[in-house]
Short mmCIF file of C-alpha atoms in Angstrom, two decimals:
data_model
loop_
_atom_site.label_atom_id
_atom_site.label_comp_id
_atom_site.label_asym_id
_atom_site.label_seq_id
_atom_site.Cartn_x
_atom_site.Cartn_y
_atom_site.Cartn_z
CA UNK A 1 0.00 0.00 0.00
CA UNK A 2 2.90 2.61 0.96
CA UNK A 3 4.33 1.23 -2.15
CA UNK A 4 1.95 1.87 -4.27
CA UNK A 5 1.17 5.41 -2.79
CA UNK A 6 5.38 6.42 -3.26
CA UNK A 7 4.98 5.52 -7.06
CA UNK A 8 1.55 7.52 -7.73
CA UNK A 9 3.49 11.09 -6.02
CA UNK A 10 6.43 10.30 -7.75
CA UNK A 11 4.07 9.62 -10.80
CA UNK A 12 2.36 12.97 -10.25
CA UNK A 13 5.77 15.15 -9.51
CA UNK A 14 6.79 13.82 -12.87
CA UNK A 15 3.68 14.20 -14.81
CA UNK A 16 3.47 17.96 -13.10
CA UNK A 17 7.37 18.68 -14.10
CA UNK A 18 6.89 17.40 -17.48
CA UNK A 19 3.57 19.80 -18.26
CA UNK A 20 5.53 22.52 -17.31
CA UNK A 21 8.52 22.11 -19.25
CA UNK A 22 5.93 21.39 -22.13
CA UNK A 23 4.79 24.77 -21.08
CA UNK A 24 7.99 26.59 -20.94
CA UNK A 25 8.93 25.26 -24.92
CA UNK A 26 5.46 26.38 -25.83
CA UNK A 27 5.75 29.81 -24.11
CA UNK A 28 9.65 30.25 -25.16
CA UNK A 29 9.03 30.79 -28.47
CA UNK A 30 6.35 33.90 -28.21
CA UNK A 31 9.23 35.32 -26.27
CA UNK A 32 12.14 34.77 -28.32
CA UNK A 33 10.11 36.62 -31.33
CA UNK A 34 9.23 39.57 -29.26
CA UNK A 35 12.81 39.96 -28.42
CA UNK A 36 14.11 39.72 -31.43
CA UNK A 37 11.62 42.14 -32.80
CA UNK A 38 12.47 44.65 -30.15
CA UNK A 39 16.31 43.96 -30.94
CA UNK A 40 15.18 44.99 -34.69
CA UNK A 41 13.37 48.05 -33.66
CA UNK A 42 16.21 49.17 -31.96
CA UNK A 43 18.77 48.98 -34.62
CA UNK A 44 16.79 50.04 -36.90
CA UNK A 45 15.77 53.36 -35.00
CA UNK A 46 19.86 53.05 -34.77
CA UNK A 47 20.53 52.38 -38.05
CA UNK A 48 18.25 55.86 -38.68
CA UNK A 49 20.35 57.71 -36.31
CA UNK A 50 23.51 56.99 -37.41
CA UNK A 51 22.42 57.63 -40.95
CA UNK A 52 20.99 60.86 -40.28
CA UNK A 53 23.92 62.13 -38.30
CA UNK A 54 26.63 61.42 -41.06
CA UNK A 55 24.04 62.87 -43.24
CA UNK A 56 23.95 65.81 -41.76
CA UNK A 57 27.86 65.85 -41.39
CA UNK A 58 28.01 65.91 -44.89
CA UNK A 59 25.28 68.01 -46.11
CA UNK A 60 27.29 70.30 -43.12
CA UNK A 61 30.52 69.79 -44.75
CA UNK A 62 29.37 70.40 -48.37
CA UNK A 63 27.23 73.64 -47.69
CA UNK A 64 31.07 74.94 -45.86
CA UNK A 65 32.11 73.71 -49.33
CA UNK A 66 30.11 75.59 -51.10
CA UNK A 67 30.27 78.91 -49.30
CA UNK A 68 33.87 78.45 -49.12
CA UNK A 69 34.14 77.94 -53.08
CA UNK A 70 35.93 80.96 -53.62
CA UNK A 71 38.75 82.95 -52.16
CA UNK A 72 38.68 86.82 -51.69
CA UNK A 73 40.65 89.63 -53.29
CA UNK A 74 43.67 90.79 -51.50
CA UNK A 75 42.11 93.92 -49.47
CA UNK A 76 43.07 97.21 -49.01
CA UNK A 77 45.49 96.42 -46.15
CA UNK A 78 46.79 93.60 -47.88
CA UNK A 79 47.67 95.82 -51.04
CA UNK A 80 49.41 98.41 -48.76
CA UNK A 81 51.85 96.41 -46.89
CA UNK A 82 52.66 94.73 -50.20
CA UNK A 83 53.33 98.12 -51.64
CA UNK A 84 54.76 98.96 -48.77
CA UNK A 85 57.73 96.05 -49.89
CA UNK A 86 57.74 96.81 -53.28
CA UNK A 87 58.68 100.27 -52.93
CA UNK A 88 61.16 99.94 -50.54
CA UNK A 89 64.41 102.13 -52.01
CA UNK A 90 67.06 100.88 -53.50
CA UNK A 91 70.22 100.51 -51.83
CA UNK A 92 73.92 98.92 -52.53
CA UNK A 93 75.83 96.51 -50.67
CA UNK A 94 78.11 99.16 -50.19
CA UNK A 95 76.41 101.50 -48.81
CA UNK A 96 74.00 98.79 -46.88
CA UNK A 97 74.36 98.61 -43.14
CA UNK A 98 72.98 95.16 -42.89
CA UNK A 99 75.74 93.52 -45.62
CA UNK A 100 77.99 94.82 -43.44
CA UNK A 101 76.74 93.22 -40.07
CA UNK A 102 76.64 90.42 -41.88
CA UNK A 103 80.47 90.42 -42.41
CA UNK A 104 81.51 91.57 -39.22
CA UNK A 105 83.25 88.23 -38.07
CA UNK A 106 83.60 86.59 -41.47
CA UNK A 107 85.56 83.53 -41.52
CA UNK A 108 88.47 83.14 -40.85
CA UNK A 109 87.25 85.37 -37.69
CA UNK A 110 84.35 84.05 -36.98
CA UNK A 111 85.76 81.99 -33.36
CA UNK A 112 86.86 84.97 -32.46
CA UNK A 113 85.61 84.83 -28.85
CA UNK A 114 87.38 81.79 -28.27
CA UNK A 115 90.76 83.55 -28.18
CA UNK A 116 89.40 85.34 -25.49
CA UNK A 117 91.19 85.16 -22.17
CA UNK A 118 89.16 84.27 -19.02
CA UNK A 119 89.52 88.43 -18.09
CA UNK A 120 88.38 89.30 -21.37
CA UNK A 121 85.26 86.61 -21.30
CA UNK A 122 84.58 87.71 -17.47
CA UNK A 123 84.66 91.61 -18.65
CA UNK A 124 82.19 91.13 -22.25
CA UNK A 125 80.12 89.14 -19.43
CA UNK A 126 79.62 91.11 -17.50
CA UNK A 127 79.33 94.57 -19.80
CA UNK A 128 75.52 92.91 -21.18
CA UNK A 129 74.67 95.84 -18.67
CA UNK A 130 76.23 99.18 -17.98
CA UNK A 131 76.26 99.44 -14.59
CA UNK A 132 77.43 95.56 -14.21
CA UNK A 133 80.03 96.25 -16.71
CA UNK A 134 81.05 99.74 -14.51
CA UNK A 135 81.91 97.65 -11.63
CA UNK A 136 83.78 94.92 -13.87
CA UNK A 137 85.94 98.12 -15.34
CA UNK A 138 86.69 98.83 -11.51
CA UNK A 139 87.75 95.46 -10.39
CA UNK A 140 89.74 94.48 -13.35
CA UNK A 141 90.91 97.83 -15.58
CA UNK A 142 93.40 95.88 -17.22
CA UNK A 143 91.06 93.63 -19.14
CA UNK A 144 89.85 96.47 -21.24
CA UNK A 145 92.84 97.43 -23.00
CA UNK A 146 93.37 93.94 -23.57
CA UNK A 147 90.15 93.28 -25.50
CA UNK A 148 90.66 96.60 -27.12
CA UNK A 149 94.02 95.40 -28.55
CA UNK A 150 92.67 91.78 -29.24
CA UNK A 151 89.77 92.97 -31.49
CA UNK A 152 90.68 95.63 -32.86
CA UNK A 153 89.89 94.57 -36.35
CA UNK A 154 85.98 94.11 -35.04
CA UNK A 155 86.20 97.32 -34.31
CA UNK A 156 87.39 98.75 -37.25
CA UNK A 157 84.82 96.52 -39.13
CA UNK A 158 82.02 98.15 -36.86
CA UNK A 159 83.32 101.52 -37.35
CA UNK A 160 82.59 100.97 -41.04
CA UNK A 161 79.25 99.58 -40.60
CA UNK A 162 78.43 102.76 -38.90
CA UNK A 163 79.32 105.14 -41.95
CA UNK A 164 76.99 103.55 -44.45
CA UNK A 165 74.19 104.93 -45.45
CA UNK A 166 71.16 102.91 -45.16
CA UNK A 167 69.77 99.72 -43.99
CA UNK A 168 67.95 97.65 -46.39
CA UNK A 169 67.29 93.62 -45.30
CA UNK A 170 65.73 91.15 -46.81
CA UNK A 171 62.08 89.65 -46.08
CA UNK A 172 62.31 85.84 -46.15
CA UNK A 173 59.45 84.31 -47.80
CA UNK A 174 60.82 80.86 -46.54
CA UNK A 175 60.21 80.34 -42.61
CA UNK A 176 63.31 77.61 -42.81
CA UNK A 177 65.57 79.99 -44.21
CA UNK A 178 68.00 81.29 -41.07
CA UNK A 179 67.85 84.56 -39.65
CA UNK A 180 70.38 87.17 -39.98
CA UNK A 181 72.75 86.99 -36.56
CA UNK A 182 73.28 90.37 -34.89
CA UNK A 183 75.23 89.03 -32.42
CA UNK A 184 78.48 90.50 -33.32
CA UNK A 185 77.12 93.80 -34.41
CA UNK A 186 76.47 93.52 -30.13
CA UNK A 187 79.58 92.75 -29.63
CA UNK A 188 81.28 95.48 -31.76
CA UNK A 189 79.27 97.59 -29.93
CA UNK A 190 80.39 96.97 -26.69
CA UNK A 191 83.84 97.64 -27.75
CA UNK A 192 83.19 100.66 -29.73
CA UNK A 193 81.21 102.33 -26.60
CA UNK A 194 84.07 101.37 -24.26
CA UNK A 195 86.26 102.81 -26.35
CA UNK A 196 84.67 106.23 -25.94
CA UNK A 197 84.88 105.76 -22.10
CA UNK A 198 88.65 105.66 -22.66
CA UNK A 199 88.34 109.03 -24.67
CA UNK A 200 86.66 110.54 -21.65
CA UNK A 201 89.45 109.42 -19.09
CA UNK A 202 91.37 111.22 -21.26
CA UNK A 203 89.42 114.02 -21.29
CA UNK A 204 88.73 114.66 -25.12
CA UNK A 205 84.74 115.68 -25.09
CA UNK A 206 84.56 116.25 -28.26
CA UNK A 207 85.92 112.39 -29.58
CA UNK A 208 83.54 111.18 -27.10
CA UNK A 209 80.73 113.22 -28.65
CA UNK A 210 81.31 112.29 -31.97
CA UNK A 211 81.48 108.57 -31.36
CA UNK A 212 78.24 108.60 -29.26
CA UNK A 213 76.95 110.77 -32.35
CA UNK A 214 77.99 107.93 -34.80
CA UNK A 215 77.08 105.09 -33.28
CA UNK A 216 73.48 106.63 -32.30
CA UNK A 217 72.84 108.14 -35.39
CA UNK A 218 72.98 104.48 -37.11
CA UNK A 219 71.12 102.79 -34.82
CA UNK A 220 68.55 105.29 -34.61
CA UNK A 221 68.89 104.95 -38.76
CA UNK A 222 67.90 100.89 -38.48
CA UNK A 223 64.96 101.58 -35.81
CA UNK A 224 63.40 103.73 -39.05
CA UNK A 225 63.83 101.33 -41.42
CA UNK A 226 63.67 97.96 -40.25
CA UNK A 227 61.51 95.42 -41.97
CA UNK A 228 61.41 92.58 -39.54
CA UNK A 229 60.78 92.84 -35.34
CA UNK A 230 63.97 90.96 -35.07
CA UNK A 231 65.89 93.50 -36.42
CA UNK A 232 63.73 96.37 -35.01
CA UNK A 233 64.26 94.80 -31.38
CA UNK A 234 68.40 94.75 -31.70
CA UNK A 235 67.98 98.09 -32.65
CA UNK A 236 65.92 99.35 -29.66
CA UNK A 237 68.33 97.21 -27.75
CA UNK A 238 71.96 99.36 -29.20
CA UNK A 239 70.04 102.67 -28.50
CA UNK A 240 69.71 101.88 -25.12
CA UNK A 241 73.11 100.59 -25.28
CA UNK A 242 74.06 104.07 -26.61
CA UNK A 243 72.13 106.01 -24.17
CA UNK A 244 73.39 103.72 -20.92
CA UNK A 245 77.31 103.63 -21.79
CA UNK A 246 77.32 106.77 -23.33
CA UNK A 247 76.18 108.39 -19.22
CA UNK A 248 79.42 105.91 -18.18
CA UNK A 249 81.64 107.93 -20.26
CA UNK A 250 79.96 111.32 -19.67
CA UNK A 251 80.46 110.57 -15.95
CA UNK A 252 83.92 110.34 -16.42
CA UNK A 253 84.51 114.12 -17.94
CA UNK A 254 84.34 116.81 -15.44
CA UNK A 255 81.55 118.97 -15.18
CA UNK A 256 82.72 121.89 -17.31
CA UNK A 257 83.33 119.27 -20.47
CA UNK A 258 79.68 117.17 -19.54
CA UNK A 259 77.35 119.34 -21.52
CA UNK A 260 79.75 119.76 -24.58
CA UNK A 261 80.04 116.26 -24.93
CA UNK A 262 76.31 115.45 -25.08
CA UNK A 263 75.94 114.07 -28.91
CA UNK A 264 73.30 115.71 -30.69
CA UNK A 265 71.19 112.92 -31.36
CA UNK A 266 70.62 112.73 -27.49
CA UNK A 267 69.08 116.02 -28.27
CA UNK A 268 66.79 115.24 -30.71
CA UNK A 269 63.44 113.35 -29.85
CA UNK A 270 62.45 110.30 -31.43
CA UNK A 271 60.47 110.61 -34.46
CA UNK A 272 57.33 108.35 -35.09
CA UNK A 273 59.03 106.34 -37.79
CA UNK A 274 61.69 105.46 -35.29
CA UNK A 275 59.38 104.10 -32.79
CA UNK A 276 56.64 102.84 -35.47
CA UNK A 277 56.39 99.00 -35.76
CA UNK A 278 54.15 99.36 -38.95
CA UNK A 279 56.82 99.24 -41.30
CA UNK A 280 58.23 95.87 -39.48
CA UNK A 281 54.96 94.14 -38.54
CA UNK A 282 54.49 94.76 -42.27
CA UNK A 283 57.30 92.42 -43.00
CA UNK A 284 56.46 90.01 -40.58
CA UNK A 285 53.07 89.68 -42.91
CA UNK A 286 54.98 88.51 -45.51
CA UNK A 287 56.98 85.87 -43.37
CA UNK A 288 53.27 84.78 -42.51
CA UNK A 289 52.63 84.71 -46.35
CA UNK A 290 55.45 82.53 -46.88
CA UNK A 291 54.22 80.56 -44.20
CA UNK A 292 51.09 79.36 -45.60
CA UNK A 293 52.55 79.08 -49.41
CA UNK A 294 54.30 76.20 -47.43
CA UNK A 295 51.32 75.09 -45.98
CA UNK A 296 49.78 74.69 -49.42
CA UNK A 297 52.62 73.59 -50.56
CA UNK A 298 52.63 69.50 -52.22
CA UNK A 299 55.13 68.91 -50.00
CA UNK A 300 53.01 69.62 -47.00
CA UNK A 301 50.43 67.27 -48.39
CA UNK A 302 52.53 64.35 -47.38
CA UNK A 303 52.35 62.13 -44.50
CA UNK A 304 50.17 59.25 -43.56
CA UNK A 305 46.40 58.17 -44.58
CA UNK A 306 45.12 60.24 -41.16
CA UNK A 307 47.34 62.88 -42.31
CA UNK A 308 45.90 62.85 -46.01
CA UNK A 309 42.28 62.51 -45.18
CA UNK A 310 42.44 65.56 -42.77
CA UNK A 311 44.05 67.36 -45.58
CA UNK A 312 41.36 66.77 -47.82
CA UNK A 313 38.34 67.46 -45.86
CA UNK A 314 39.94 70.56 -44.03
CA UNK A 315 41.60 72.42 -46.93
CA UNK A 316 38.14 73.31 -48.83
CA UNK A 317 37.79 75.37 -45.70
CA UNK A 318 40.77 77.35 -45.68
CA UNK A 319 41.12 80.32 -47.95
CA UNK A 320 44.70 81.19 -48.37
CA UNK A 321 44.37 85.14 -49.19
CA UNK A 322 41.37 85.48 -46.92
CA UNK A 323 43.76 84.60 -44.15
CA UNK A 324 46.37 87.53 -45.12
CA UNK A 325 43.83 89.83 -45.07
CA UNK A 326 42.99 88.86 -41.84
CA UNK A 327 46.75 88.89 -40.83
CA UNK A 328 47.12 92.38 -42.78
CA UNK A 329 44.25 94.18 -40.93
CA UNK A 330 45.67 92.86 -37.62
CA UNK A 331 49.67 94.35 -38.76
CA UNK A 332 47.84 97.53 -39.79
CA UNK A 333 46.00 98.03 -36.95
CA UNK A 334 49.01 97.52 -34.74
CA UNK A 335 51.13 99.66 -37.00
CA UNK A 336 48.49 102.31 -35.99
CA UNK A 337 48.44 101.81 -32.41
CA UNK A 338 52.09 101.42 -32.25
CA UNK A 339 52.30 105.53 -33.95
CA UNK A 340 49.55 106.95 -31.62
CA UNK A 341 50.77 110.60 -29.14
CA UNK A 342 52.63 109.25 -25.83
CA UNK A 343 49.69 110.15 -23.85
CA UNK A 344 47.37 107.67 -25.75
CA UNK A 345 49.77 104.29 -25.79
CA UNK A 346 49.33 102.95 -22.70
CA UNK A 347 45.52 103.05 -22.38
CA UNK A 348 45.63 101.57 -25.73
CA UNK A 349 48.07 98.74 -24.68
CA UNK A 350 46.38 97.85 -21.81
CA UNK A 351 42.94 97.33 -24.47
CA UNK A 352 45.22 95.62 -26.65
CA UNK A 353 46.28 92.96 -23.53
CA UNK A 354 42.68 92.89 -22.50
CA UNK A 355 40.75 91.94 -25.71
CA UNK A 356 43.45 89.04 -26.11
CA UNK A 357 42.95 87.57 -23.17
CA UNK A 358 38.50 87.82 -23.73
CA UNK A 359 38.91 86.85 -27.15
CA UNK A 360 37.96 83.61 -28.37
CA UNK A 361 38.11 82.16 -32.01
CA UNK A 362 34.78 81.63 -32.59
CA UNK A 363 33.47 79.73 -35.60
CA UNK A 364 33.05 81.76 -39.24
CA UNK A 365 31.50 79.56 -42.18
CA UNK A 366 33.33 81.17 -44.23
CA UNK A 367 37.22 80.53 -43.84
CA UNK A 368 36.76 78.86 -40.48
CA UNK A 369 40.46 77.47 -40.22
CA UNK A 370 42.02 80.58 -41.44
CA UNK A 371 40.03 82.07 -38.78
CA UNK A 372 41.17 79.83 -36.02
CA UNK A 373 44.64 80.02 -37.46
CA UNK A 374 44.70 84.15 -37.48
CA UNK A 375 43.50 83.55 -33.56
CA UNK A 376 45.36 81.20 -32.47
CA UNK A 377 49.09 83.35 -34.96
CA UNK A 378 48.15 86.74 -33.11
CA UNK A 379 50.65 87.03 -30.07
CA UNK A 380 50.02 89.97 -27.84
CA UNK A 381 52.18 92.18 -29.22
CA UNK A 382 52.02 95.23 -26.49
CA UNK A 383 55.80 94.24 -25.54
CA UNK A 384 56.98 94.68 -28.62
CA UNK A 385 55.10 98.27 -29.26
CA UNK A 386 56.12 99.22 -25.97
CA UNK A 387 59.70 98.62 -26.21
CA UNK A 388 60.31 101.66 -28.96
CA UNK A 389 57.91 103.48 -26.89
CA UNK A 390 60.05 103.25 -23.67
CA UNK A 391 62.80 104.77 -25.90
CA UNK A 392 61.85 108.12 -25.82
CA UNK A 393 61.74 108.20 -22.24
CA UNK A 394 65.06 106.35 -21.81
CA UNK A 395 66.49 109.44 -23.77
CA UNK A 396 65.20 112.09 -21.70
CA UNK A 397 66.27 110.48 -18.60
CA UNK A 398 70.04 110.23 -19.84
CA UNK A 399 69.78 113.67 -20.96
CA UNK A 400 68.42 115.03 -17.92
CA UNK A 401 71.39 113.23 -16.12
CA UNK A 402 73.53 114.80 -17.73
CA UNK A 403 72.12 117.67 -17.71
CA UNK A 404 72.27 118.19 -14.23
CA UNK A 405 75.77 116.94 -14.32
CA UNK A 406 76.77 119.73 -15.97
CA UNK A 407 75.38 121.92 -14.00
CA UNK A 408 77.68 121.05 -10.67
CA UNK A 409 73.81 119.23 -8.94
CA UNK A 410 75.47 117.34 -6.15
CA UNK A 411 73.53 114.18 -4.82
CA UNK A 412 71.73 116.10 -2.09
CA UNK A 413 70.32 118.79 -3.97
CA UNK A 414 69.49 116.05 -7.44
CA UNK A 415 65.79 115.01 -6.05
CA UNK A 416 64.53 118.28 -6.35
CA UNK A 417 66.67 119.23 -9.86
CA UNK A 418 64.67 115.67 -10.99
CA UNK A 419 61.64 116.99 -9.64
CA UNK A 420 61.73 120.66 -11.24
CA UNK A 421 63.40 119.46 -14.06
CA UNK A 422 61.57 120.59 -17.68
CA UNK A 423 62.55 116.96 -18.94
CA UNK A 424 59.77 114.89 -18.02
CA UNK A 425 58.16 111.32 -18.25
CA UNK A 426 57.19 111.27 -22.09
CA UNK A 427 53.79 108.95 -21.68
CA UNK A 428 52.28 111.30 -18.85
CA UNK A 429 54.27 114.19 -18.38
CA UNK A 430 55.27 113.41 -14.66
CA UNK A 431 58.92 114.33 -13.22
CA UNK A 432 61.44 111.50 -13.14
CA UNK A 433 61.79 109.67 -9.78
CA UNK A 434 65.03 109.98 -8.07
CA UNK A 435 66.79 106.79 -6.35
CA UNK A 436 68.88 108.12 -3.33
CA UNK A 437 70.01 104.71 -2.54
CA UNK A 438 71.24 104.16 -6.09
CA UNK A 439 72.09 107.91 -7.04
CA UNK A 440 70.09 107.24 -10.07
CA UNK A 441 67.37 108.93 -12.10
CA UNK A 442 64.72 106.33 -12.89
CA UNK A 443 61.82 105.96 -15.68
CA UNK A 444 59.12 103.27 -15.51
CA UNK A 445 57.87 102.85 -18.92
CA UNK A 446 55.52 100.74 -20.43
CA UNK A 447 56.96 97.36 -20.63
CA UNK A 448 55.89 95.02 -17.77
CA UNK A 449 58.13 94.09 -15.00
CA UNK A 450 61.92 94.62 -14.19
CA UNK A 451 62.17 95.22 -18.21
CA UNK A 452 60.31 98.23 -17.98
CA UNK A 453 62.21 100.30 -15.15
CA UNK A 454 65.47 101.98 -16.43
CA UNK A 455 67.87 103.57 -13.96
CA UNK A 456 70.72 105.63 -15.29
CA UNK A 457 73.08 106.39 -13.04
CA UNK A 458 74.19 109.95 -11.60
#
């Protein structure tokens, strides 16, 4: 009996386990379709999304294509800096300032400066700055006459530079061609300025005078008529050269023989060519012309299959000549701003940092990576306008030094002379400040930080 009630559960527990798995197979299949056809749903719907996006990237790319179909005209700023090139005066290597800077240390001289003894290294060190170099001249006097005697033929070459006529460079059209190096032209300098400080221990004012005249007057000739920053910077660097030696030899005449050896070129104020960039930043739109010639360039095309595809599906939307005159209104602008009265540069500088640094590139349909690149190209140049600026200012403090050299001010009575003084600060009309601890007459100009204060010494 127990028997035979074990086998009729067991019978019913497998009966029961058996519907149901009948069950389940009959039920699994209405499930397996529904999930499939949601699966196809899906990727469908995802298939139409994808589809429509790169649609749209296309029809986006082509419509850029089309409005980018054609290039502009070179504009009116474009047409005066490259006017501005062409009708640049002639000049011959003779005559030319720059061939002869270039052949300052020509071979075999051009390792000059390792013949240098350690006294003669320790003194051109050190004489990067006037007052550094003042205190080298005091420690070690002997080193000077024996760079003097060393390179004399540098000087000599310098000497020569400084009686041409005219300075007339070359704008590169190939960004991988090398720069012109000044660094010996520098170098000469240092000599040639050192030199006049020996004329005033001798007491000859009117040698000194004429080789401060010489040297300034051909500086003051490349500031005018430089075509490239680099160039225009070494130049604003030898005038202050000029001015800041030039006070180390004037220092060493006594008072009577101060004013008479005041070059007249110290005199004169700087004129707006001389502290212009517009004639330079108009070169340096050409090197950016050059620049993107190489761009375009088959060469340039080259690379891998990334490289390649980028190239093709980017360059529809660059416009070559719509970037330069994008380039050329910015160098014209700044070629303005860089010319504006004294009083009206530094509020326009400080504008000129400001809208840099709230700028953004935006996006343009038309020319959008010439846009970007003008953006992304455009440095804040308020150092470089302010640097020819500061020049003025760096003048009329030397001359105002020596000024009241001449006149027998002694150190106690010198902070009121600076204060009364008609020569004043050139960008607000303020008096000079006057350093006590230094004994020095002191102008703050426009460039930010240490590079902006001048001191020249009393």
């Amino acid at each position: 009996m127990t028997e035979n009630v074990q086998v009729t559960n067991h019978d019913q527990t497998t009966s029961l386990i058996e519907d149901r798995r009948e069950d389940g197979l009959a039920a699994r299949p209405g499930i397996l379709e529904d999930e499939a056809m949601n699966m196809k749903g899906i990727m469908r719907k995802l298939a139409w999304a994808v589809g429509g996006l790169v649609a749209f990237v296309v029809v986006a790319h082509l419509t850029l294509v089309v409005v980018n179909w054609n290039d502009e005209p070179p504009s009116a700023d474009a047409e005066r800096l490259v006017a501005m090139k062409r009708d640049r005066p002639l000049l011959a290597d003779s005559a030319n300032g720059y061939i002869h800077a270039l052949s300052l240390a020509a071979a075999p001289d051009a390792d000059y400066k390792a013949a240098r003894s350690p006294e003669v290294v320790a003194l051109a060190n050190a004489c990067g700055e006037a007052s550094e170099c003042a205190e080298a001249l005091q420690t070690h006097p002997e080193a000077l006459a024996q760079w003097l005697g060393s390179e004399q033929w540098l000087l000599e070459r310098y000497r020569r530079m400084l009686a041409t006529e005219g300075w007339r460079e070359p704008i590169p059209t190939d960004i991988r061609a090398p720069l012109a190096g000044y660094q010996h032209a520098m170098e000469a300098q240092k000599l040639h300025l050192l030199a006049v400080r020996q004329q005033a221990l001798a007491g000859d004012a009117a040698a000194v005078r004429d080789l401060l005249e010489r040297d300034l007057v051909f500086w003051r000739q490349v500031l005018a008529s430089s075509d490239l920053l680099i160039s225009k910077m070494v130049a604003v660097a030898a005038v202050r050269r000029n001015l800041a030696f030039g006070n180390l030899a004037l220092r060493e005449l006594p008072p009577d023989l101060a004013d008479a050896a005041v070059p007249p070129s110290w005199r004169q104020p700087l004129t707006v060519a001389e502290r212009s960039l517009a004639r330079s930043l108009g070169g340096e739109w050409h090197v950016a012309g050059g620049a993107l010639r190489m761009v375009m360039s088959p060469e340039a095309r080259a690379g891998d299959l990334g490289q390649r595809v980028a190239d093709r599906l980017l360059r529809p939307l660059f416009q070559p000549q719509a970037t330069l005159n994008l380039f050329a209104a910015r160098m014209v602008r700044l070629g303005a701003l860089s010319e504006l009265p004294y009083p009206e540069i530094e509020q326009s500088l400080e504008r000129l940092a400001e809208s840099h640094e709230d700028a953004s590139p935006g996006f343009r349909l038309y020319n959008p990576v010439g846009s970007i690149l003008d953006f992304v190209a455009a440095p804040a140049y308020a150092d470089y306008i302010a640097r020819p600026a500061d020049l003025e200012g760096q003048r009329r403090a030397a001359l105002l030094v020596a000024a009241l050299r001449g006149a027998g001010i002694e150190h106690e009575g010198a902070a009121a002379a600076v204060r009364d003084a008609p020569l004043r600060r050139p960008h607000d009309g303020a008096p000079f400040e006057w350093d006590a601890a230094s004994g020095s007459v002191v102008f703050r100009g426009l460039e930010q930080g240490d590079r902006g204060t001048h001191a020249v010494l009393f």
